[in-house]
Short mmCIF file of C-alpha atoms and ligand atoms in Angstrom, two decimals:
data_model
loop_
_atom_site.label_atom_id
_atom_site.label_comp_id
_atom_site.label_asym_id
_atom_site.label_seq_id
_atom_site.Cartn_x
_atom_site.Cartn_y
_atom_site.Cartn_z
CA MET A 1152 119.16 172.46 -106.65
CA GLN A 1153 116.25 170.21 -105.73
CA PRO A 1154 112.84 171.84 -106.21
CA LEU A 1155 111.01 173.10 -103.13
CA PHE A 1156 107.59 171.99 -104.30
CA GLU A 1157 106.00 169.71 -106.84
CA THR A 1158 102.60 169.69 -108.51
CA ARG A 1159 100.54 166.64 -109.33
CA GLU A 1160 97.39 166.55 -111.42
CA CYS A 1161 94.48 164.76 -109.66
CA ARG A 1162 92.98 162.23 -112.01
CA LYS A 1163 90.75 160.47 -109.51
CA GLY A 1164 87.11 160.51 -110.66
CA ARG A 1165 88.03 161.98 -114.06
CA VAL A 1166 86.11 159.31 -116.04
CA ALA A 1167 82.96 159.66 -113.94
CA TYR A 1168 83.16 163.45 -114.20
CA SER A 1169 83.65 163.25 -117.99
CA LEU A 1170 80.45 161.19 -118.26
CA PHE A 1171 78.58 163.66 -116.09
CA ALA A 1172 79.94 166.66 -118.02
CA GLY A 1173 79.04 164.92 -121.30
CA THR A 1174 75.39 164.57 -120.28
CA ILE A 1175 75.20 168.23 -119.24
CA MET A 1176 76.76 169.33 -122.53
CA ALA A 1177 74.26 167.18 -124.44
CA ALA A 1178 71.41 168.74 -122.44
CA ILE A 1179 72.73 172.25 -123.19
CA CYS A 1180 72.87 171.49 -126.92
CA ALA A 1181 69.35 170.03 -126.83
CA ILE A 1182 68.03 173.19 -125.15
CA TRP A 1183 69.71 175.42 -127.75
CA LEU A 1184 68.24 173.33 -130.57
CA TYR A 1185 64.79 173.47 -129.01
CA ARG A 1186 64.92 177.26 -128.52
CA ILE A 1187 66.21 177.91 -132.02
CA GLN A 1188 63.48 175.72 -133.54
CA GLU A 1189 60.87 177.57 -131.49
CA LEU A 1190 62.23 180.93 -132.67
CA MET A 1191 62.23 179.83 -136.32
CA SER A 1192 58.74 178.36 -136.18
CA GLY A 1193 57.38 181.81 -135.34
CA GLN A 1194 54.98 180.46 -132.75
CA GLY A 1195 55.09 180.99 -128.96
CA GLY A 1196 58.91 180.82 -129.07
CA ARG A 1197 59.11 184.53 -129.92
CA SER A 1198 57.38 185.73 -126.76
CA TRP A 1199 59.48 187.82 -124.35
CA ALA A 1200 59.17 185.10 -121.72
CA CYS A 1201 60.78 182.53 -124.05
CA ILE A 1202 63.49 184.94 -125.18
CA GLY A 1203 64.21 185.74 -121.54
CA MET A 1204 64.48 182.04 -120.72
CA PHE A 1205 66.81 181.55 -123.67
CA MET A 1206 69.06 184.39 -122.45
CA ALA A 1207 69.22 182.80 -118.99
CA GLU A 1208 70.07 179.44 -120.54
CA LEU A 1209 72.75 181.01 -122.71
CA TRP A 1210 74.26 182.63 -119.62
CA PHE A 1211 74.28 179.30 -117.79
CA SER A 1212 75.85 177.61 -120.85
CA PHE A 1213 78.56 180.27 -120.99
CA TYR A 1214 79.34 179.90 -117.27
CA TRP A 1215 79.28 176.12 -117.53
CA ILE A 1216 81.56 175.94 -120.55
CA ILE A 1217 84.19 178.31 -119.18
CA SER A 1218 84.24 176.46 -115.84
CA GLN A 1219 85.14 173.12 -117.48
CA PRO A 1220 88.85 173.79 -118.09
CA VAL A 1221 89.12 174.50 -114.35
CA ARG A 1222 87.26 171.35 -113.33
CA PHE A 1223 89.25 169.16 -115.73
CA LYS A 1224 92.62 170.38 -114.45
CA VAL A 1225 92.66 170.03 -110.70
CA CYS A 1226 96.18 169.98 -109.26
CA ARG A 1227 97.62 169.46 -105.82
CA HIS A 1228 100.95 170.82 -104.60
CA SER A 1229 103.30 169.22 -102.10
CA THR A 1230 106.18 171.07 -100.48
CA PHE A 1231 109.61 169.94 -99.26
CA LYS A 1232 110.28 172.22 -96.35
CA GLU A 1233 113.35 170.21 -95.22
CA ARG A 1234 115.07 171.44 -98.38
CA LEU A 1235 114.65 175.02 -97.18
CA LEU A 1236 117.34 174.27 -94.59
CA THR A 1237 119.93 174.61 -97.35
CA ARG A 1238 118.61 178.13 -98.03
CA GLU A 1239 118.18 179.08 -94.38
CA ASP A 1240 120.55 182.06 -94.49
CA LYS A 1241 118.16 183.68 -96.96
CA LEU A 1242 114.94 183.29 -94.98
CA PRO A 1243 112.88 186.47 -95.35
CA GLY A 1244 111.21 188.47 -92.59
CA VAL A 1245 107.54 187.56 -92.14
CA ASP A 1246 104.94 190.04 -90.84
CA ILE A 1247 101.66 188.53 -89.66
CA PHE A 1248 98.59 190.78 -89.61
CA VAL A 1249 95.66 189.81 -87.39
CA CYS A 1250 92.52 191.96 -87.82
CA THR A 1251 89.79 192.53 -85.28
CA ALA A 1252 86.97 195.04 -85.39
CA ASP A 1253 84.73 194.64 -82.38
CA PRO A 1254 85.54 193.48 -78.84
CA VAL A 1255 81.98 192.26 -78.28
CA MET A 1256 81.48 190.21 -81.45
CA GLU A 1257 85.12 189.13 -81.51
CA PRO A 1258 86.02 188.54 -77.84
CA PRO A 1259 89.61 189.56 -76.96
CA ILE A 1260 90.33 186.07 -75.62
CA MET A 1261 89.61 184.59 -79.07
CA VAL A 1262 91.74 187.29 -80.69
CA ILE A 1263 94.76 186.60 -78.48
CA ASN A 1264 94.44 182.88 -79.07
CA THR A 1265 94.92 183.64 -82.77
CA VAL A 1266 97.81 185.99 -81.96
CA LEU A 1267 99.51 183.34 -79.78
CA SER A 1268 99.13 180.73 -82.50
CA ALA A 1269 100.82 183.16 -84.91
CA MET A 1270 103.64 183.96 -82.48
CA SER A 1271 104.44 180.30 -82.04
CA PHE A 1272 105.21 179.52 -85.66
CA ASN A 1273 108.32 177.45 -86.06
CA TYR A 1274 110.34 180.35 -87.52
CA PRO A 1275 113.33 182.39 -86.29
CA PRO A 1276 111.74 184.89 -83.86
CA ASP A 1277 114.00 187.73 -85.01
CA LYS A 1278 112.44 187.35 -88.48
CA LEU A 1279 108.85 187.13 -87.27
CA SER A 1280 106.51 189.97 -86.23
CA VAL A 1281 102.85 189.83 -85.30
CA TYR A 1282 100.66 192.93 -85.68
CA LEU A 1283 97.18 193.19 -84.24
CA SER A 1284 94.95 195.76 -85.93
CA ASP A 1285 92.12 196.72 -83.61
CA ASP A 1286 89.40 198.61 -85.47
CA GLY A 1287 87.38 198.50 -82.27
CA GLY A 1288 90.03 200.75 -80.68
CA SER A 1289 89.33 198.93 -77.41
CA GLN A 1290 91.50 199.12 -74.31
CA PHE A 1291 90.27 195.62 -73.41
CA THR A 1292 91.77 194.22 -76.59
CA PHE A 1293 94.99 196.10 -75.81
CA TYR A 1294 94.96 194.73 -72.28
CA ALA A 1295 94.36 191.20 -73.57
CA LEU A 1296 97.33 191.58 -75.91
CA LEU A 1297 99.53 192.70 -73.03
CA GLU A 1298 98.45 189.63 -71.08
CA ALA A 1299 99.16 187.48 -74.15
CA SER A 1300 102.66 188.93 -74.43
CA ASN A 1301 103.37 187.93 -70.82
CA PHE A 1302 101.82 184.52 -71.32
CA SER A 1303 103.87 183.97 -74.49
CA LYS A 1304 107.07 183.96 -72.40
CA HIS A 1305 105.85 180.68 -70.84
CA CYS A 1306 103.76 179.36 -73.65
CA LEU A 1307 106.24 179.64 -76.56
CA PRO A 1308 109.02 177.64 -74.86
CA PHE A 1309 106.34 175.10 -73.89
CA CYS A 1310 105.17 174.87 -77.52
CA ASN A 1311 108.71 174.43 -78.81
CA LYS A 1312 109.39 171.69 -76.30
CA PHE A 1313 106.17 169.70 -76.21
CA ILE A 1314 103.77 170.49 -79.01
CA VAL A 1315 104.56 168.71 -82.22
CA ASP A 1316 101.45 168.24 -84.26
CA GLN A 1317 98.68 169.85 -82.27
CA PRO A 1318 97.31 173.36 -82.76
CA ARG A 1319 99.28 176.06 -80.95
CA ASN A 1320 96.15 178.01 -80.10
CA PRO A 1321 95.97 177.46 -76.30
CA GLU A 1322 92.20 177.07 -76.14
CA ALA A 1323 92.10 174.50 -78.96
CA TYR A 1324 95.21 172.74 -77.68
CA PHE A 1325 93.91 172.28 -74.14
CA ALA A 1326 90.52 171.14 -75.43
CA GLN A 1327 92.24 168.51 -77.58
CA VAL A 1328 94.78 167.31 -75.04
CA ILE A 1329 92.69 167.41 -71.89
CA ASN A 1330 89.84 165.59 -73.57
CA GLY A 1331 92.29 162.76 -74.08
CA ASN A 1332 93.70 160.70 -71.29
CA ALA A 1333 94.04 162.96 -68.23
CA ASP A 1334 96.36 160.49 -66.42
CA HIS A 1335 99.25 161.29 -68.70
CA LEU A 1336 99.15 165.05 -68.23
CA SER A 1337 102.54 166.34 -67.25
CA GLN A 1338 103.18 168.90 -64.54
CA GLU A 1339 104.37 171.35 -67.20
CA LEU A 1340 101.08 171.04 -69.01
CA LEU A 1341 99.08 171.54 -65.82
CA ASP A 1342 101.18 174.61 -64.94
CA ILE A 1343 100.76 176.22 -68.32
CA LYS A 1344 97.05 175.46 -68.35
CA LYS A 1345 96.69 177.11 -64.95
CA LYS A 1346 98.55 180.19 -66.20
CA TYR A 1347 96.25 180.32 -69.24
CA GLU A 1348 93.12 180.02 -67.14
CA ASP A 1349 94.28 182.72 -64.72
CA MET A 1350 94.96 185.02 -67.64
CA LYS A 1351 91.57 184.29 -69.18
CA ASN A 1352 89.84 185.04 -65.86
CA ARG A 1353 91.68 188.34 -65.48
CA ILE A 1354 90.72 189.44 -69.00
CA GLU A 1355 87.11 188.34 -68.68
CA SER A 1356 86.65 189.93 -65.29
CA ALA A 1357 88.02 193.26 -66.58
CA ILE A 1358 85.54 193.09 -69.46
CA THR A 1359 82.65 192.21 -67.14
CA LYS A 1360 83.58 195.09 -64.82
CA GLY A 1361 83.80 197.40 -67.82
CA SER A 1362 87.03 199.00 -66.63
CA ILE A 1363 90.73 198.31 -66.27
CA SER A 1364 92.00 198.67 -62.72
CA LYS A 1365 94.49 201.40 -61.83
CA GLU A 1366 97.19 198.84 -60.92
CA ILE A 1367 97.01 197.32 -64.39
CA ARG A 1368 96.91 200.72 -66.12
CA ASP A 1369 100.01 201.76 -64.21
CA GLU A 1370 101.89 198.75 -65.51
CA HIS A 1371 102.01 199.99 -69.11
CA ASP A 1372 102.27 203.51 -70.55
CA GLY A 1373 100.13 202.42 -73.50
CA PHE A 1374 96.94 202.79 -71.47
CA SER A 1375 97.45 206.57 -71.44
CA GLU A 1376 96.14 206.54 -75.05
CA TRP A 1377 92.65 205.81 -73.74
CA ASN A 1378 90.67 208.57 -72.08
CA ASP A 1379 86.98 209.60 -71.95
CA GLN A 1380 87.11 211.04 -75.47
CA VAL A 1381 88.26 207.80 -77.14
CA THR A 1382 85.42 205.94 -78.86
CA LYS A 1383 85.40 203.23 -81.50
CA GLN A 1384 84.71 205.74 -84.29
CA ASN A 1385 86.66 208.71 -82.99
CA HIS A 1386 90.21 208.37 -81.76
CA GLN A 1387 93.83 209.12 -82.62
CA SER A 1388 96.26 206.55 -84.06
CA ILE A 1389 97.61 204.17 -81.46
CA VAL A 1390 100.73 202.11 -82.12
CA GLN A 1391 102.35 200.22 -79.26
CA ILE A 1392 105.33 197.91 -79.72
CA ILE A 1393 104.61 195.46 -76.94
CA ILE A 1394 107.55 193.14 -77.63
CA ASP A 1395 110.51 194.52 -79.51
CA GLY A 1396 112.01 191.42 -81.12
CA ARG A 1397 115.38 192.99 -81.80
CA GLY A 1398 118.37 191.34 -80.18
CA THR A 1399 117.98 190.36 -76.58
CA ASN A 1400 114.43 191.02 -75.56
CA ALA A 1401 112.69 190.91 -72.22
CA ALA A 1402 111.99 187.20 -72.43
CA GLU A 1403 115.64 186.36 -72.91
CA LYS A 1404 116.56 188.48 -69.95
CA GLU A 1405 114.18 186.36 -67.93
CA GLY A 1406 115.85 183.22 -69.21
CA CYS A 1407 113.23 182.33 -71.85
CA ASP A 1408 113.70 181.93 -75.58
CA GLN A 1409 113.70 185.02 -77.78
CA LEU A 1410 110.20 186.17 -78.74
CA PRO A 1411 108.88 187.59 -82.01
CA THR A 1412 107.99 191.27 -82.24
CA LEU A 1413 104.43 192.03 -81.14
CA VAL A 1414 102.66 195.26 -82.07
CA TYR A 1415 99.22 196.69 -81.28
CA MET A 1416 97.75 199.13 -83.79
CA ALA A 1417 94.46 201.02 -83.81
CA ARG A 1418 94.47 203.31 -86.86
CA GLU A 1419 93.00 206.77 -86.49
CA LYS A 1420 89.20 207.00 -86.85
CA ARG A 1421 87.37 210.31 -87.25
CA PRO A 1422 83.74 211.03 -88.17
CA GLY A 1423 83.50 212.03 -91.83
CA TRP A 1424 86.60 210.08 -92.89
CA PRO A 1425 85.90 206.81 -94.70
CA HIS A 1426 87.66 203.93 -92.96
CA ASN A 1427 87.18 201.35 -95.73
CA PHE A 1428 86.65 198.43 -93.38
CA LYS A 1429 89.18 195.61 -93.45
CA ALA A 1430 90.90 196.94 -96.58
CA GLY A 1431 91.63 200.21 -94.75
CA ALA A 1432 92.99 198.33 -91.75
CA MET A 1433 95.23 196.18 -93.96
CA ASN A 1434 96.64 199.20 -95.79
CA SER A 1435 97.48 200.89 -92.48
CA LEU A 1436 99.14 197.66 -91.35
CA ILE A 1437 101.21 197.49 -94.56
CA ARG A 1438 102.55 200.99 -93.88
CA VAL A 1439 103.05 200.66 -90.13
CA SER A 1440 104.82 197.31 -90.49
CA SER A 1441 107.04 198.73 -93.24
CA GLU A 1442 108.29 201.28 -90.75
CA ILE A 1443 108.89 198.73 -88.00
CA ASP A 1444 110.08 195.51 -89.66
CA ASN A 1445 109.30 195.57 -93.34
CA GLY A 1446 109.20 191.77 -93.60
CA SER A 1447 109.04 190.84 -97.27
CA ILE A 1448 106.31 188.25 -96.71
CA ILE A 1449 102.95 189.18 -95.18
CA LEU A 1450 100.44 186.72 -93.76
CA ASN A 1451 96.92 187.93 -93.02
CA LEU A 1452 94.64 186.19 -90.54
CA ASP A 1453 91.12 187.13 -89.50
CA CYS A 1454 90.95 187.05 -85.71
CA ASP A 1455 88.79 183.90 -85.79
CA MET A 1456 91.31 181.88 -87.86
CA PHE A 1457 94.18 180.37 -85.93
CA ALA A 1458 97.36 178.73 -87.16
CA ASN A 1459 97.02 174.98 -86.91
CA ASN A 1460 100.44 173.96 -88.19
CA ALA A 1461 103.65 175.42 -86.78
CA ASP A 1462 105.49 174.81 -90.08
CA SER A 1463 103.10 176.68 -92.37
CA ILE A 1464 105.48 179.59 -92.95
CA GLN A 1465 108.20 177.25 -94.19
CA GLU A 1466 105.70 175.49 -96.42
CA ALA A 1467 104.53 178.77 -97.98
CA LEU A 1468 108.15 179.83 -98.50
CA CYS A 1469 108.70 176.72 -100.59
CA PHE A 1470 106.63 178.49 -103.25
CA PHE A 1471 108.13 181.96 -102.93
CA MET A 1472 111.73 180.67 -102.77
CA HIS A 1473 111.40 178.08 -105.53
CA GLU A 1474 114.39 178.84 -107.77
CA LYS A 1475 112.61 178.43 -111.10
CA SER A 1476 109.28 180.17 -110.67
CA GLY A 1477 109.11 181.52 -107.11
CA HIS A 1478 109.81 185.11 -108.13
CA GLU A 1479 106.63 185.16 -110.27
CA ILE A 1480 104.35 184.31 -107.35
CA ALA A 1481 102.50 187.12 -105.59
CA PHE A 1482 100.47 185.17 -103.07
CA VAL A 1483 99.81 181.71 -101.66
CA GLN A 1484 96.21 181.26 -100.57
CA HIS A 1485 95.14 178.50 -98.15
CA PRO A 1486 91.50 177.41 -97.83
CA GLN A 1487 89.31 178.40 -94.90
CA ILE A 1488 88.58 175.22 -92.95
CA PHE A 1489 86.39 175.27 -89.87
CA TYR A 1490 86.73 173.12 -86.78
CA ASN A 1491 83.24 173.61 -85.38
CA THR A 1492 81.02 172.53 -88.26
CA THR A 1493 77.83 170.62 -87.49
CA PRO A 1494 77.71 166.85 -88.22
CA ASN A 1495 77.80 166.36 -92.01
CA ASP A 1496 78.57 170.09 -92.33
CA LEU A 1497 74.88 170.89 -92.77
CA TYR A 1498 75.52 174.56 -93.64
CA SER A 1499 78.34 173.68 -96.04
CA ASN A 1500 80.83 175.92 -94.27
CA ASN A 1501 83.77 173.98 -95.63
CA MET A 1502 82.54 174.42 -99.23
CA HIS A 1503 84.07 171.13 -100.35
CA VAL A 1504 83.38 171.39 -104.08
CA ILE A 1505 84.43 175.03 -104.32
CA VAL A 1506 87.63 174.44 -102.36
CA GLN A 1507 88.72 171.08 -103.69
CA VAL A 1508 87.66 171.50 -107.29
CA GLU A 1509 87.19 175.13 -108.29
CA PHE A 1510 89.86 176.83 -106.15
CA ALA A 1511 92.33 174.02 -106.78
CA GLY A 1512 91.45 174.19 -110.51
CA THR A 1513 92.00 177.96 -110.84
CA GLY A 1514 95.23 177.45 -108.89
CA SER A 1515 96.38 175.03 -111.60
CA TYR A 1516 96.32 177.96 -114.04
CA ASP A 1517 98.47 180.03 -111.61
CA ALA A 1518 95.39 182.14 -110.96
CA ALA A 1519 94.26 181.24 -107.43
CA MET A 1520 91.80 183.70 -105.93
CA TYR A 1521 92.74 185.85 -102.96
CA CYS A 1522 90.13 185.07 -100.30
CA GLY A 1523 91.11 187.41 -97.47
CA THR A 1524 92.33 185.41 -94.54
CA ASN A 1525 94.96 182.60 -94.65
CA CYS A 1526 96.94 184.20 -97.44
CA PHE A 1527 100.70 184.74 -97.63
CA HIS A 1528 101.59 187.76 -99.79
CA ARG A 1529 104.77 189.11 -101.22
CA ARG A 1530 104.89 192.60 -99.75
CA GLU A 1531 105.97 194.17 -103.02
CA SER A 1532 103.08 192.82 -105.10
CA LEU A 1533 100.52 193.62 -102.40
CA SER A 1534 101.85 197.15 -102.23
CA GLY A 1535 101.27 197.73 -105.96
CA ARG A 1536 104.41 196.63 -107.77
CA LYS A 1537 104.05 195.35 -111.35
CA TYR A 1538 105.66 192.06 -112.31
CA LEU A 1539 108.43 192.54 -114.85
CA LYS A 1540 110.24 189.72 -116.62
CA ASP A 1541 113.62 190.61 -115.14
CA TYR A 1542 112.23 190.82 -111.60
CA ARG A 1543 114.26 188.82 -109.10
CA TRP A 1544 113.44 188.67 -105.44
CA ASN A 1545 116.01 190.12 -103.15
CA SER A 1546 115.13 188.88 -99.70
CA ASP A 1547 117.62 191.35 -98.22
CA ILE A 1548 115.38 194.30 -99.02
CA GLU A 1549 114.05 194.32 -95.49
CA ALA A 1550 115.22 197.77 -94.69
CA LYS A 1551 117.28 198.00 -91.61
CA LYS A 1552 115.32 201.17 -90.89
CA LYS A 1553 114.61 200.18 -87.36
CA ALA A 1554 118.29 199.77 -86.54
CA GLY A 1555 119.35 202.59 -84.30
CA LYS A 1556 115.80 203.69 -83.49
CA THR A 1557 114.16 203.17 -80.13
CA SER A 1558 110.72 201.57 -79.81
CA GLN A 1559 109.25 204.98 -78.98
CA GLU A 1560 110.75 206.54 -82.10
CA LEU A 1561 109.36 203.72 -84.23
CA GLU A 1562 105.94 204.10 -82.62
CA GLU A 1563 105.84 207.86 -83.25
CA ALA A 1564 106.96 207.44 -86.86
CA SER A 1565 104.36 204.75 -87.52
CA LYS A 1566 101.41 206.59 -85.95
CA VAL A 1567 101.56 209.14 -88.74
CA LEU A 1568 101.20 206.32 -91.28
CA ALA A 1569 97.97 205.18 -89.61
CA ASN A 1570 96.32 208.62 -89.69
CA CYS A 1571 93.06 209.16 -91.63
CA SER A 1572 94.54 211.93 -93.75
CA TYR A 1573 97.63 209.96 -94.75
CA GLU A 1574 95.92 208.39 -97.76
CA LYS A 1575 94.35 211.59 -99.05
CA ASP A 1576 95.35 212.22 -102.68
CA THR A 1577 97.48 209.07 -102.79
CA GLN A 1578 97.10 205.84 -104.73
CA TRP A 1579 96.33 203.79 -101.61
CA GLY A 1580 93.12 201.81 -102.21
CA THR A 1581 93.27 202.25 -105.99
CA GLN A 1582 96.76 201.30 -107.20
CA MET A 1583 98.46 200.46 -103.91
CA GLY A 1584 97.53 197.98 -101.20
CA LEU A 1585 94.05 196.51 -100.90
CA ILE A 1586 91.46 198.00 -103.22
CA TYR A 1587 88.64 200.09 -101.71
CA GLY A 1588 84.98 200.30 -102.58
CA PHE A 1589 84.03 196.62 -102.75
CA ALA A 1590 82.39 194.32 -100.22
CA VAL A 1591 84.86 191.63 -101.30
CA GLU A 1592 88.06 193.65 -101.22
CA ASP A 1593 90.07 190.44 -101.22
CA VAL A 1594 88.79 189.06 -104.54
CA VAL A 1595 89.16 192.43 -106.29
CA THR A 1596 92.66 192.93 -104.87
CA GLY A 1597 93.67 189.43 -106.02
CA LEU A 1598 92.45 190.11 -109.56
CA THR A 1599 94.24 193.48 -109.60
CA ILE A 1600 97.50 191.80 -108.60
CA GLN A 1601 97.05 189.19 -111.35
CA CYS A 1602 96.38 191.95 -113.89
CA ARG A 1603 99.82 193.33 -113.01
CA GLY A 1604 101.36 190.09 -114.26
CA TRP A 1605 101.83 188.12 -111.05
CA LYS A 1606 100.89 184.47 -110.51
CA SER A 1607 99.23 182.98 -107.46
CA VAL A 1608 99.09 179.59 -105.78
CA PHE A 1609 96.27 177.74 -104.06
CA TYR A 1610 97.75 175.44 -101.43
CA ASN A 1611 95.58 172.96 -99.56
CA PRO A 1612 97.96 170.83 -97.47
CA LYS A 1613 96.82 167.56 -95.92
CA ARG A 1614 97.01 169.00 -92.41
CA ALA A 1615 94.95 172.22 -92.43
CA ALA A 1616 97.30 175.18 -92.01
CA PHE A 1617 94.59 177.34 -90.46
CA LEU A 1618 91.35 176.57 -88.69
CA GLY A 1619 88.45 178.91 -88.09
CA MET A 1620 85.19 179.24 -86.29
CA ALA A 1621 82.11 179.03 -88.49
CA PRO A 1622 78.56 180.19 -87.82
CA THR A 1623 76.49 177.12 -86.94
CA THR A 1624 72.96 178.51 -87.09
O1 UPG B 2452 86.05 197.50 -90.38
C1 UPG B 2452 86.48 196.35 -90.30
C2 UPG B 2452 85.69 195.22 -90.60
C3 UPG B 2452 86.24 193.95 -90.47
N1 UPG B 2452 87.51 193.80 -90.03
C4 UPG B 2452 88.08 192.43 -89.86
O2 UPG B 2452 88.04 191.74 -91.08
C5 UPG B 2452 87.93 190.36 -90.86
C6 UPG B 2452 86.86 189.78 -91.76
O3 UPG B 2452 85.63 190.39 -91.51
P1 UPG B 2452 84.28 189.54 -91.32
O4 UPG B 2452 83.20 190.49 -91.05
O5 UPG B 2452 84.53 188.45 -90.35
O6 UPG B 2452 84.05 189.00 -92.79
P2 UPG B 2452 83.91 187.49 -93.31
O7 UPG B 2452 82.82 187.47 -94.31
O8 UPG B 2452 83.87 186.50 -92.22
O9 UPG B 2452 85.33 187.38 -94.01
C7 UPG B 2452 85.59 186.86 -95.29
O10 UPG B 2452 85.31 187.82 -96.31
C8 UPG B 2452 86.02 189.07 -96.21
C9 UPG B 2452 85.60 189.96 -97.37
O11 UPG B 2452 85.66 189.28 -98.59
C10 UPG B 2452 87.52 188.83 -96.17
O12 UPG B 2452 88.19 190.03 -95.99
C11 UPG B 2452 87.84 187.89 -95.03
O13 UPG B 2452 89.21 187.65 -94.91
C12 UPG B 2452 87.09 186.58 -95.26
O14 UPG B 2452 87.38 185.67 -94.21
C13 UPG B 2452 87.64 190.16 -89.36
O15 UPG B 2452 88.81 189.69 -88.72
C14 UPG B 2452 87.30 191.56 -88.90
O16 UPG B 2452 87.71 191.77 -87.58
C15 UPG B 2452 88.29 194.89 -89.74
O17 UPG B 2452 89.45 194.76 -89.34
N2 UPG B 2452 87.76 196.14 -89.88
MN1 MN B 2453 84.61 186.32 -90.36
#
């Protein structure tokens, strides 16, 4: 079978870099010689200040030397997603996790733009589920997600019909298209834009008013979860399956295409129980999604990172489904690229050298770092499984648990999994799921997965797979 991806070593600039690296190495050797001579001569070189300087220089030398193999072996992957068509019957279920924590700092309208971009991936909707974890436990975020689910019935068919290579985040798409030539705007585009703007106004006016009207609350039972006692830090688990993607769903009944499953989750929060920030949210999502869909691939997106390429799932699968080495790969990390950087990227948000040299270089050794958002994971390795030589991926493992259960039954069963006490005396946060106790839970989790024998890929496609919003001050 033809391979699903290929890897090329980048040799551009190698000679210039070798010259540069040579001069640094010569300077390092000269410093060592100088320090050793000073130490031997018994003069000022033995003072604590000089010894301290020497230690710092040795540390730099060590860092510099071990970083050279990475910088001298920068590779780039390309994928052949058309070849996946021959393996289509085996496409795995994909669960997308979007995390948000605060409805003020992360406005619900931005969050649902990310959710909509994730729902509109070019992937069979019955194999795709999008989960929103709301650590803010906010009814406004829930309301915005309900609005997004209604809007998706119009927006997804529109995307499939008209949007080829633009972002499928409505806000970014309209900004890009409308800024172009307004004369060519079709009626469909104007209609969908109007629907989007009406939705945005409804959400923003509810937030400004600080309450959700009775008519809206009556439209969905889910609002009954919010009462006067519910605060951000003190509330029960809330799981609401807003769109149940099984079989014929509401959209199809209304004559639209089938939609992916859409779930809202706010894990339980109680004073005195550690919530472990994003790592805690992710672990609850792993469990809740395993009850509902159990897709064998998980994609995590921060709420300010939207999908910019509808084919990114297929591209990532080219690594996981690669016949020769796919079963060894635990995760495929994409870089964080920002669309709103200042001219010349003054604050270096896009971290060009780190992304294009260091991340790509570590990726060449099958050891890409896990950097939180924009990462596709194999569910098994993220959940704590060790890699064993005879491991082969069985994409049929998606349990058919949900078959025969109603949405309400699934919701009730999953709420328990998002309770504070669920993790007590378990290996969650130490051996299973994302690792707790670190500010950079992603990096530590990635290293833990690699220590269990798995490999990882850094994939930086020409067209950015995800785009985010960067701080510009
Ligand atoms: O209690 C929390 C705190 C944060 N988040 C979410 O986690 C994401 C990342 O948090 P943020 O404060 O924006 O951190 P950043 O420094 O911007 O994020 C980078 O660094 C983090 C820690 O290394 C990674 O988890 C992220 O994916 C990566 O983008 C956001 O979507 C938040 O909504 C939660 O869900 N619950
Ligand atoms: Mn962030």
